Amino acid sequence: MKPEILTICAFGPYQKKICLDFSILSEQPFFLIHGATGAGKTSIFDAICYALYGEAATEARTPRMLRNREAGPEVDTYVDLTFCVRDTHWHIRRNPEYMRKAKRGTGLARQAPEVVLERLKDGKVMESWTRDGEVQARIVRLLGFQCKQFRQVVLLPQGEFRRFLMADTSARKEIMKVLFNTEIYQKLEDKLKEKAAEVSKSYDGIAEKQRLYLAEANAKDEAEFAALLAAREQQTAALVKRTAALQSRKEACEKERDAARETMAKFTQADKAAEELQKWERIVPEDEEAKAMLDRADRAAALMDLANQLQAARQDAAKRGQDLEALKQQGKKLATAYKQAEERFGMVQQQKPAHAAEREELIVLQGLLKVARELEQAKRDAAVKRAASEKGQQEATAAKQRLVAAEQELKAEQQQAESLQKEAAGVDALKLRQQNLLAEKEKAAAAARSEALVREVAAGYEQAEQAAKKAETEWQAARAELAHLREVAKEARAVLLAEHLEEGEPCPVCGATHHPKLAEAVTEIVTDEMLKAKEADVSSFEQRHQAAAARAQEKSGKLAAAKAEAEALVKQLAGREPAELAAELAKVKTALQGAQKAAEGYGSLMKAIERKQQEQKQQQERVAALEQRAAASAAEAAAAAALVQDKQAQLAGRELPAEPQELAHQYQQREASWQAAEKAAVAAEQDYHSLDTRYHAAQSAWKTKREELLRSQEQATALQQSFAGRLAQAGFADEAAYEAALQGSWRASDYRDKVRRELLSHEQALHTARTNLANCQKTIENLEKPDLAVAEDAASAAQAAWQQALRESSAAETVLRSWQKRQKDLDALREQSGELTQTYARITGLSELASGKTGSRVSFQTYVLHSLLDDVMEMANQRLLIMSRGQYELHSGQRQRANQQGGLDMEIFDHYSGYARPLATLSGGESFLASLALALGLADVVQACAGGVRLDTMFIDEGFGTLDSETLDVALKALFELQKSGRLIGIISHVEELRSRIPARLEVTKTKSGGSTAHFELGTAES
């Protein structure tokens, strides 16, 4: 990851917006972030870390602490970062929670934390994410780090730089797992374990299935199961043969039963045909009365249309008579109303001239009323404007007096501010002095602790040395006892050999045939068990001696390192006593508190002065506005007085009421009277014309209705004469006989058709019954009626016997098929079991080897991490040996013992003393060099590993102030070499010597308003 553009606003000490373009460092990628203490150098790191992860560069600062305290509520706080990862450009913007100016109304509102991440291509947004969880996951995938690892490898802020160097095995292992993506090796270990467990489970499952199959058959083993299967096959074959014989018997009985059923059905059909004939011979004679009624109904139905026409004509004539009578009564009422409306209309025509004259008088009176009202309003306006003019002049005078008093008060506060500014001018110098004294005090305390540590380590060394000597004495004594026992055992074997030697026979040891002096019996007995026990004691004492000697050697190295560190710290104190430092520090602290209090008072007072200057300006504008408004009010008052005189002149010479209200009352009464008369005249005219039209229309309608009634009566008479003739022709005496023929359902044609069909169907059924009976009698002429019950019983018995046999044979076949399937399953399981046994042995061996249970007893992932750490230390030592002038080199810890916990311990080997010692014994400058070398070595190895995280950028924020000039030069050379590989390297320091050595600088300075600003400076180094 390489930063391209960083924009900060109201963040940390940066009150105003600043924009830093890192792309200008392409030719000089090694740069210095320089500035005074407290100017805001580390806040640059905070901004980068916060933009990416939502956290500051150090855990001590929370996101809520990042907003600039002096920023106004209208200023937004945010960090905007454009960066590049593997040739892909990204943009992220993030803001913390803070109180801002409300968008609606007054007051403050809470601004919630927000973030947006965008992928860019040719300056355009291709994708974006706004949810914090999605953004965090995306950043981790892009960079390959969680925030904690980012602060340990890429961004090395104050207090975090030495963490990777001083991390314990587990923490260092987690960092390296992320950097080198070694999860794949852990996944391989887990996958092998899972596969071994899966194979074992499958094998156990097969064994369990085999046991269950044999248990179901009550067989001890597969051989017994095969014998039982053969017996079942013979039993099932016998049952199948018996079932086939019973099936043949069943089929013969069913054939005899079916023949008996067929013959019996013919006799039964003949009996039913005889019964059907008897039924219809009884029903058909009863249908004659229905036939007669159907004939009368058919004749009457032929006259229904003419009867309906006659009924409709009678009803139409009656209705038209009623309508004519109603029109006659309506005409009488209209004639009376028309005469009255004609009289009213005549009276209205006579009153029209007087009504028009009254309208003219009302118009004149309305105009006078308007003038009177305007006069009254003008008088009120004139009074109000005179009062406003007087009030405006009073307010302007009072505002001028307040303005003079405020100017005097402001002048006094400005004098007080100048005094406080002079007093607060020494804050920065006092802070720097206080920091220097605190550093010297800490060095004095460190020297005291170092001297105590020297005494403690010396005592431990003496104890370790005594323990080593004691262990050596015990070991040498045990060795002497073992030598003595071995000599006694040797003599005992010689005595045993001498007992069997004969003169002239060869010795089995030397081959001599002459034995001048045979071994004599020994008094002490030594067994092999005694020798083995004593050898074990010697080995134990030897291990104790070696361990004690190693501890003494380690204590000696620690003692040398402690003495060296104590001497270095004493030299740095330059002979100053802790009491002297404490007294001077208290004095500086008191002076600093006074200066800071003056600075705070000056800042508060300047804000009050600025506020009052703004208020004074507003007051001056208010005075000018009040004077202008007073002049305008005076002009308006004069104009209102002139308007009053004009209205009074318009009303002069007329006899009118004194008050406009009385005049308005007179006008309203006359206007209401005129409106009522106008409304009555219009209504009378409308009534007259309306009734005239309605009256003549009613007369015309009555004549038309009378003619229609006469035509309807003539049509009804003609239809009556025609209907009477048709009744006689159809054989009906009168209309009553006609209605009787159509009573009930006989009027409906559907009912008549239904009766007609039923009569026809009865005759057809009688004919069919006679024919069917004749046919049935012919069918059974030569047949004998069978005994069906005997045939049915025989067939049922044969069916039952066959079904029972079929059930038994089917059950036997089902069981046999199950046993045969079990036989196949057992054969398959036997084959699978053999294959799984071989697979399990192979997978288990691989799993135990990868997890460190066999072989070297180191897990696959730990082995890879060992190798990677060795590579990192090798690369780090190339620089550390140079930077420490050949004194220090990083070594791995006691790996053989540490394998159980991961084996990633480190220690420092001191070539001057010849001993390795813990990393914690390094001094501040030494630990800085070791940390720097380790960080650079880590970057080299990560870059070289395929699939690893790419470290394009490194920022360092501590340690250079602890180095002497020569060591500083060596460290800078190492960083200059590193940036040649294309990495962006930035370091933070206020050491002036660095400013003269590094050409590219990000200068951070404090502004007069109390905030900070930053900008890049490129070019040659300062001389």
XYZ file of C-alpha atoms in Angstrom, residues 484-936:
453
model
C 35.271 -48.694 40.592
C 32.166 -50.797 39.975
C 33.205 -51.509 36.402
C 36.679 -52.682 37.640
C 35.087 -55.007 40.228
C 32.746 -56.410 37.592
C 35.701 -57.024 35.275
C 37.546 -58.944 38.026
C 34.457 -61.017 38.739
C 34.204 -62.062 35.054
C 37.932 -63.036 35.113
C 37.390 -65.272 38.181
C 34.431 -66.937 36.446
C 36.587 -67.572 33.356
C 39.491 -68.929 35.428
C 37.264 -71.577 37.013
C 36.867 -73.325 33.611
C 40.411 -72.942 32.249
C 42.632 -76.070 31.935
C 46.371 -76.005 31.417
C 47.193 -76.560 27.743
C 43.781 -75.387 26.499
C 43.541 -71.947 24.789
C 42.108 -68.991 26.684
C 38.884 -67.696 25.020
C 40.120 -64.127 25.607
C 43.829 -64.098 24.664
C 44.267 -67.599 23.085
C 47.248 -68.597 25.329
C 47.551 -72.253 26.384
C 49.663 -71.518 29.463
C 47.948 -69.878 32.456
C 50.598 -69.032 35.071
C 48.414 -66.800 37.299
C 44.675 -67.308 37.513
C 42.335 -64.659 38.931
C 41.366 -65.049 42.550
C 37.857 -64.766 43.999
C 36.550 -61.224 44.822
C 34.764 -60.221 47.980
C 32.390 -57.589 46.389
C 29.477 -58.583 44.101
C 28.477 -56.247 41.191
C 25.364 -57.025 39.092
C 24.349 -55.610 35.680
C 21.446 -53.828 37.364
C 23.864 -52.077 39.727
C 25.996 -50.919 36.795
C 22.958 -49.625 34.880
C 21.705 -47.749 37.943
C 25.103 -46.155 38.566
C 25.454 -45.209 34.842
C 22.036 -43.523 35.057
C 23.208 -41.596 38.153
C 26.357 -40.445 36.327
C 24.286 -39.325 33.339
C 21.896 -37.437 35.624
C 24.775 -35.705 37.483
C 26.362 -34.813 34.148
C 23.125 -33.201 32.908
C 22.795 -31.266 36.161
C 26.401 -30.084 35.822
C 25.847 -28.969 32.204
C 22.601 -27.181 33.097
C 24.228 -25.431 36.074
C 27.220 -24.422 33.933
C 24.860 -23.053 31.246
C 22.927 -21.086 33.879
C 26.168 -19.676 35.270
C 27.275 -18.714 31.767
C 23.892 -17.076 31.099
C 24.099 -15.172 34.409
C 27.603 -14.049 33.476
C 26.313 -12.649 30.165
C 23.458 -10.877 31.911
C 25.860 -9.424 34.478
C 28.129 -8.058 31.734
C 25.167 -6.565 29.877
C 23.749 -5.016 33.078
C 27.109 -3.463 33.946
C 27.474 -2.071 30.414
C 23.996 -0.574 30.492
C 24.555 0.918 33.977
C 27.833 2.515 32.891
C 26.187 3.987 29.761
C 23.352 5.494 31.798
C 25.763 7.000 34.350
C 27.740 8.635 31.523
C 24.544 10.160 30.076
C 23.696 11.807 33.458
C 26.895 13.884 33.331
C 27.192 13.879 37.138
C 23.826 15.490 37.968
C 22.116 14.327 41.151
C 18.417 13.263 41.216
C 17.608 15.851 43.943
C 19.058 18.655 41.806
C 17.017 17.480 38.805
C 13.817 17.273 40.918
C 14.277 20.813 42.283
C 14.888 22.306 38.839
C 11.950 20.323 37.407
C 9.592 21.661 40.116
C 10.726 25.208 39.386
C 10.184 24.787 35.624
C 6.818 23.136 36.224
C 5.631 26.089 38.336
C 6.792 28.579 35.705
C 5.151 26.516 32.946
C 1.830 26.396 34.798
C 1.890 30.191 35.134
C 2.743 30.666 31.461
C 0.084 28.118 30.378
C -2.491 29.857 32.553
C -1.543 33.166 30.947
C -1.767 31.540 27.494
C -5.210 30.170 28.300
C -6.290 33.561 29.614
C -4.886 35.247 26.523
C -6.765 32.840 24.215
C -10.043 33.301 26.081
C -9.591 37.080 26.224
C -8.790 37.281 22.478
C -11.939 35.351 21.705
C -13.906 37.765 23.905
C -12.242 40.741 22.164
C -13.056 39.349 18.722
C -16.633 38.759 19.840
C -16.907 42.309 21.206
C -15.383 43.799 18.054
C -18.015 41.990 16.059
C -20.708 43.207 18.466
C -19.332 46.785 18.163
C -19.547 46.620 14.393
C -23.097 45.324 14.634
C -23.960 48.130 17.110
C -22.615 50.778 14.688
C -24.731 49.311 11.906
C -27.730 49.267 14.265
C -27.261 52.999 15.138
C -27.114 53.942 11.445
C -30.219 51.883 10.760
C -32.092 53.508 13.671
C -31.247 57.038 12.452
C -32.319 56.171 8.909
C -35.553 54.633 10.185
C -36.304 57.731 12.355
C -35.921 60.027 9.300
C -38.194 57.792 7.235
C -40.806 57.807 10.023
C -40.812 61.638 10.113
C -41.397 61.807 6.332
C -44.228 59.275 6.578
C -45.889 61.307 9.386
C -45.871 64.498 7.218
C -47.390 62.606 4.262
C -50.154 61.205 6.501
C -51.099 64.725 7.738
C -51.402 65.986 4.128
C -53.688 63.056 3.252
C -56.035 63.978 6.173
C -56.431 67.553 4.862
C -57.222 66.276 1.324
C -60.017 63.956 2.520
C -61.551 66.694 4.701
C -61.719 68.984 1.638
C -63.654 66.294 -0.337
C -66.408 66.083 2.337
C -66.783 69.871 2.896
C -70.272 71.399 2.166
C -72.314 68.176 2.599
C -74.845 67.421 5.373
C -73.622 64.090 6.670
C -73.542 62.399 10.104
C -70.550 63.255 12.251
C -69.441 59.595 12.495
C -68.736 57.330 9.469
C -70.481 54.465 11.304
C -73.844 56.291 11.213
C -73.414 57.068 7.513
C -72.600 53.393 6.856
C -75.719 52.340 8.773
C -77.977 54.564 6.597
C -76.379 53.248 3.420
C -76.793 49.598 4.487
C -80.538 50.070 5.268
C -81.340 51.710 1.909
C -79.156 49.176 0.037
C -80.993 46.245 1.691
C -84.414 47.749 0.825
C -83.404 48.267 -2.814
C -82.014 44.741 -3.119
C -85.257 43.242 -1.736
C -87.349 45.204 -4.269
C -85.053 44.188 -7.118
C -85.295 40.524 -6.100
C -89.136 40.674 -5.939
C -89.358 42.267 -9.418
C -87.153 39.635 -10.984
C -89.109 36.839 -9.330
C -92.480 38.243 -10.533
C -91.260 38.489 -14.119
C -89.852 34.958 -14.067
C -93.077 33.499 -12.599
C -95.201 35.223 -15.254
C -93.225 33.920 -18.226
C -92.901 30.412 -16.737
C -96.620 30.005 -15.995
C -97.559 31.332 -19.440
C -95.475 28.613 -21.082
C -96.734 25.828 -18.805
C -100.425 26.831 -19.181
C -100.475 26.691 -23.000
C -98.403 23.434 -22.985
C -100.981 21.789 -20.632
C -103.857 22.694 -22.981
C -102.049 21.109 -25.950
C -101.212 17.914 -23.983
C -104.881 17.417 -22.893
C -106.108 17.460 -26.487
C -103.442 14.912 -27.533
C -104.259 12.502 -24.647
C -108.016 12.637 -25.454
C -107.376 11.523 -29.061
C -105.102 8.646 -27.897
C -107.838 7.396 -25.456
C -110.450 7.165 -28.251
C -108.083 5.107 -30.463
C -107.269 2.683 -27.607
C -110.985 2.068 -26.821
C -111.731 1.271 -30.478
C -108.861 -1.289 -30.601
C -110.089 -3.076 -27.414
C -113.621 -3.453 -28.853
C -112.288 -5.043 -32.079
C -110.127 -7.556 -30.183
C -113.101 -8.554 -27.938
C -115.264 -9.461 -30.966
C -112.439 -11.538 -32.573
C -111.699 -13.471 -29.324
C -115.416 -14.429 -28.861
C -115.498 -15.975 -32.372
C -112.318 -17.975 -31.799
C -113.673 -19.404 -28.475
C -116.715 -20.799 -30.228
C -114.593 -22.378 -32.964
C -112.350 -24.093 -30.330
C -115.383 -25.595 -28.556
C -115.366 -23.343 -25.470
C -118.731 -21.911 -24.309
C -117.182 -18.757 -22.852
C -113.989 -17.278 -21.346
C -114.552 -19.197 -18.071
C -114.371 -22.568 -19.917
C -111.191 -21.327 -21.656
C -109.581 -20.399 -18.318
C -110.598 -23.757 -16.750
C -108.717 -25.662 -19.502
C -105.490 -23.790 -18.607
C -105.707 -24.025 -14.800
C -102.605 -25.081 -12.807
C -99.601 -26.376 -14.742
C -101.583 -26.922 -18.010
C -100.921 -23.310 -19.087
C -97.154 -24.072 -19.415
C -96.094 -25.623 -22.746
C -93.190 -27.445 -21.068
C -95.599 -29.253 -18.755
C -97.905 -30.262 -21.651
C -94.902 -31.585 -23.601
C -93.751 -33.535 -20.559
C -97.180 -35.213 -20.163
C -97.230 -36.020 -23.873
C -93.774 -37.686 -23.649
C -94.736 -39.726 -20.563
C -97.853 -41.141 -22.296
C -95.757 -42.128 -25.310
C -93.039 -43.730 -23.143
C -95.627 -45.855 -21.303
C -96.864 -47.366 -24.597
C -93.278 -48.035 -25.757
C -92.337 -49.686 -22.404
C -95.322 -52.073 -22.671
C -94.206 -53.188 -26.150
C -90.595 -53.641 -25.006
C -91.631 -55.762 -21.955
C -93.629 -58.168 -24.152
C -90.706 -58.617 -26.590
C -88.119 -59.100 -23.759
C -90.189 -61.810 -22.030
C -90.509 -63.786 -25.236
C -86.772 -63.713 -25.804
C -85.931 -64.843 -22.219
C -88.349 -67.812 -22.361
C -86.718 -68.944 -25.617
C -83.226 -68.817 -23.984
C -84.034 -71.220 -21.048
C -86.166 -73.767 -22.989
C -83.564 -76.641 -22.813
C -81.679 -75.608 -19.606
C -81.784 -77.048 -16.065
C -81.578 -74.674 -13.057
C -78.139 -75.281 -11.254
C -77.199 -75.487 -7.503
C -75.100 -72.251 -7.363
C -74.342 -72.426 -3.583
C -72.386 -75.713 -3.912
C -70.243 -74.293 -6.764
C -69.575 -71.056 -4.835
C -68.446 -72.942 -1.694
C -66.033 -75.158 -3.649
C -64.448 -72.139 -5.413
C -64.107 -70.202 -2.121
C -62.375 -73.120 -0.393
C -59.893 -73.536 -3.281
C -59.248 -69.738 -3.299
C -58.559 -69.683 0.480
C -56.120 -72.621 0.280
C -54.221 -71.013 -2.616
C -54.019 -67.591 -0.930
C -52.642 -69.097 2.290
C -49.987 -71.009 0.343
C -49.195 -67.861 -1.680
C -48.728 -65.806 1.490
C -46.391 -68.400 2.943
C -44.310 -68.713 -0.243
C -44.225 -64.900 -0.764
C -43.063 -64.365 2.800
C -40.391 -67.028 2.344
C -39.236 -65.441 -0.947
C -39.127 -61.960 0.684
C -37.014 -63.259 3.557
C -34.798 -65.133 1.098
C -34.239 -61.988 -1.018
C -33.367 -60.072 2.182
C -30.821 -62.754 3.140
C -29.368 -62.758 -0.371
C -29.040 -58.956 -0.257
C -27.367 -59.209 3.150
C -24.912 -61.727 1.625
C -24.039 -59.212 -1.124
C -23.760 -56.407 1.475
C -21.403 -58.524 3.622
C -19.215 -59.265 0.579
C -19.067 -55.512 -0.282
C -18.345 -54.539 3.340
C -15.515 -57.085 3.518
C -13.925 -55.517 0.418
C -14.425 -51.934 1.708
C -12.939 -52.831 5.102
C -9.714 -54.023 3.470
C -9.393 -50.843 1.396
C -10.104 -48.560 4.399
C -7.486 -50.332 6.521
C -4.780 -49.415 4.019
C -6.139 -45.851 3.572
C -6.359 -45.280 7.332
C -2.740 -46.312 7.880
C -1.555 -43.958 5.132
C -3.714 -40.923 6.158
C -2.999 -41.342 9.900
C 0.751 -41.425 9.262
C 0.565 -38.209 7.223
C -1.681 -36.498 9.807
C 0.579 -37.326 12.756
C 3.650 -36.217 10.816
C 2.015 -32.885 9.799
C 0.731 -32.191 13.345
C 4.112 -32.923 14.973
C 3.203 -36.146 16.784
C 5.897 -38.178 14.991
C 9.211 -37.542 13.245
C 10.858 -34.307 14.446
C 7.703 -33.555 16.503
C 7.273 -30.159 14.854
C 3.991 -29.270 13.151
C 3.973 -28.392 9.450
C 2.971 -24.760 10.049
C 5.481 -24.326 12.901
C 8.221 -25.787 10.711
C 7.386 -23.241 7.981
C 7.343 -20.403 10.532
C 10.737 -21.580 11.920
C 12.180 -21.397 8.436
C 10.647 -17.984 7.748
C 11.852 -16.577 11.071
C 15.349 -17.854 10.332
C 15.183 -16.047 6.975
C 13.957 -12.864 8.673
C 16.747 -12.983 11.278
C 19.319 -13.679 8.552
C 18.198 -10.583 6.602
C 17.956 -8.533 9.830
C 21.452 -9.558 10.974
C 22.975 -8.299 7.727
C 21.973 -4.789 8.813
C 22.207 -5.238 12.611
C 25.858 -6.340 12.481
C 26.680 -3.225 10.452
C 24.605 -0.837 12.601
C 26.003 -2.291 15.881
C 29.589 -2.341 14.531
C 29.737 -6.119 14.694
C 28.547 -6.422 18.317
C 24.998 -7.809 18.064
C 23.295 -10.591 16.141
C 19.789 -12.065 16.485
C 19.610 -15.796 17.324
C 16.689 -18.157 17.728
C 15.846 -19.242 21.267
C 16.032 -22.755 22.706
C 14.021 -24.231 19.852
C 14.313 -27.907 20.857
C 12.535 -27.174 24.149
C 10.199 -24.599 22.641
C 8.814 -26.885 19.932
C 5.918 -27.715 22.177
C 4.816 -24.051 22.247
C 5.710 -22.947 18.714
C 9.466 -22.283 18.962
C 9.554 -18.641 17.737
C 11.606 -17.199 20.621
C 14.549 -14.897 19.861
C 17.578 -13.675 21.837
C 20.479 -11.322 21.194
C 24.015 -12.668 20.830
C 26.707 -10.263 22.064
C 29.951 -10.889 20.153
C 31.856 -8.704 22.661
C 30.965 -10.941 25.635
C 30.579 -14.174 23.673
C 27.180 -14.921 25.290
C 23.544 -14.805 24.170
C 21.128 -12.892 26.396
C 17.417 -11.912 26.443
C 16.241 -9.084 24.180
C 14.892 -7.225 27.214
C 18.469 -6.499 28.349
C 19.108 -4.178 25.363
C 19.312 -0.467 26.062
C 16.972 2.039 24.397
C 19.301 2.794 21.466
C 20.278 -0.856 21.075
C 16.646 -2.032 21.055
C 15.855 0.637 18.440
C 18.603 -0.670 16.145
C 17.489 -4.274 16.666
C 13.842 -3.357 16.034
C 14.734 -1.401 12.904
C 16.881 -4.230 11.533
C 14.152 -6.776 12.296
C 11.452 -4.630 10.648
C 13.594 -4.178 7.519
